[in-house]
Amino acid sequence: SLVTIVVEGGKDTIRNMYFDLKHKVPIVIIKGSGRVADFISRWLLSAKDFNDNSDEDKVVYEIDELYTRSATIEVSENRAQTRSKTRTDIHAELYADSSLKKLHQLFKNYKENLEKELKNVLSGDNESHKKKREKSKSKKDDFNEKLPSLLDQVMYCLQPGLRSLITVFDLNSETDLSETIFETICKSFDNLPQNIQEMKAKQTLLDLAIDWNCIDTAKEFIFQNSLKHIPKPDNIFINALKKNSPLFVDEFLKLGFDPADIFFPKNKFTDEEKRYNIFFEKLYAHDLVMRDETHLKHFIESNISTHEKSINDVKSLNKVLWNLIGDYMYKLYFDTEKAEYNDRIKWGLMKSSIKSEETKNKNIKTNKSISNESKKANAHKYIMRDLFLWAILMNYVDMAKVFLCYLKYRICPALIATKILKQYYL
């Protein structure tokens, strides 16, 4: 497992915590949930400063690890003289005293109170538990036999060397639980070998962060103010769009991510037909369009032959916008740059720019670098507009606000958005 969450709990919870920590699995303890969770939380605080040796904080002691001490053994002169040359004398001292265990030495000032409180937590102090213990003496004896082992496991969990794997979440705090759990999961990935981290760890973490909306922790542990730490950023960005995660989309854009690189790769915006193929495939899929959260499906006309509602080309999308905004709405989407240009000429929208367009075409032949920059800038301008309208159509208002901030002209898009949302809620 990636993380263990402790809520209340009993003997089995202590055992599970012990085995999880042995395998470096981080633990989130819910303080305020009762019993073992509260017991461990209290003792993590009470015993946090019992050792001033910073080196001890990095060492993890096993339950049966003994405390070693050096001793000088005097060998008599007669014994040294009579020892055989081929014989090796070995002196060993074996101790069965549990007090000589490393953990017991570490907790020697707290052991008595720790054991007493553990017994109360696990056995209970109410009358119903007392009556049950009176009826079954064998169970009481069995509990007393297991108590030393449980105490060892508790001390193992509380030792300084494992504190970094334990996070306490207070139910009475204003901190978000999902953020706490996600931060703990991030720490668990930090314990993995580097080659494993580079494969799927960060992508898995980002998908989880988007699901839980944990932007702050994701920025600290994953983004780190750079897109170079993000594996397959195109996939992550599209996932954030589909799952309505405006904070993640905004972070991508702030770090310089250009959505045009996804939807219009390699000059697809100007050099190829059906330039919106990827856009429709990714963002106007049937399951997104037909969601209950959006009213878009009520404004899509059914296909004559299949009787299905879908948005899969520029014609169907323009029709939806016409239904929502009105017949005074000009077409916004075209399969090719040439088709768009001809439509603008048809409606008299580009009369004054015909001459400049001819001049521009001459410049394209002589300066390809300027042409490429112009194409890229144009593609970026269009995709930001398209993503804004997509967010409005999907009823992702907060997402639309993010894209609106990146548009050069905002009044017209805002008016269109207002008209669409009014139609949704009439």
Tab-separated table of C-alpha atoms in Angstrom, residues 210 214-216 218-220 222-228 230 233 236-238 240-241 244-259 398-399 401-403 406:
chain	number	residue	atom	x	y	z
A	210	ILE	CA	-5.874	16.263	-9.615
A	214	CYS	CA	-4.203	19.004	-3.848
A	215	ILE	CA	-2.499	21.809	-5.729
A	216	ASP	CA	-0.335	23.163	-2.882
A	218	ALA	CA	1.706	19.089	-5.842
A	219	LYS	CA	3.481	22.418	-6.363
A	220	GLU	CA	5.854	21.705	-3.481
A	222	ILE	CA	6.176	17.669	-7.969
A	223	PHE	CA	6.046	20.883	-10.012
A	224	GLN	CA	8.816	22.647	-8.087
A	225	ASN	CA	8.382	25.724	-10.317
A	226	SER	CA	9.285	23.862	-13.508
A	227	LEU	CA	7.577	21.746	-16.156
A	228	LYS	CA	10.718	19.656	-16.586
A	230	ILE	CA	6.415	16.648	-15.121
A	233	PRO	CA	2.763	16.971	-19.440
A	236	ILE	CA	-1.575	15.511	-17.354
A	237	PHE	CA	-2.881	18.802	-18.769
A	238	ILE	CA	-5.720	17.103	-20.663
A	240	ALA	CA	-6.784	18.362	-15.553
A	241	LEU	CA	-9.085	19.832	-18.207
A	244	ASN	CA	-12.294	20.355	-14.062
A	245	SER	CA	-9.138	21.219	-12.119
A	246	PRO	CA	-8.633	24.938	-12.826
A	247	LEU	CA	-5.842	25.325	-10.255
A	248	PHE	CA	-3.727	22.717	-12.040
A	249	VAL	CA	-4.493	24.180	-15.464
A	250	ASP	CA	-3.490	27.618	-14.195
A	251	GLU	CA	-0.223	26.238	-12.794
A	252	PHE	CA	0.634	24.692	-16.167
A	253	LEU	CA	-0.051	27.980	-17.952
A	254	LYS	CA	1.961	29.998	-15.431
A	255	LEU	CA	4.939	27.720	-16.020
A	256	GLY	CA	4.793	28.406	-19.756
A	257	PHE	CA	2.855	25.399	-21.052
A	258	ASP	CA	1.299	26.062	-24.470
A	259	PRO	CA	-1.909	24.058	-25.151
A	398	ASP	CA	-13.926	28.559	-12.708
A	399	MET	CA	-11.934	26.942	-15.494
A	401	LYS	CA	-12.134	32.332	-15.659
A	402	VAL	CA	-8.582	30.983	-15.856
A	403	PHE	CA	-8.568	31.040	-19.662
A	406	TYR	CA	-5.008	34.738	-20.774
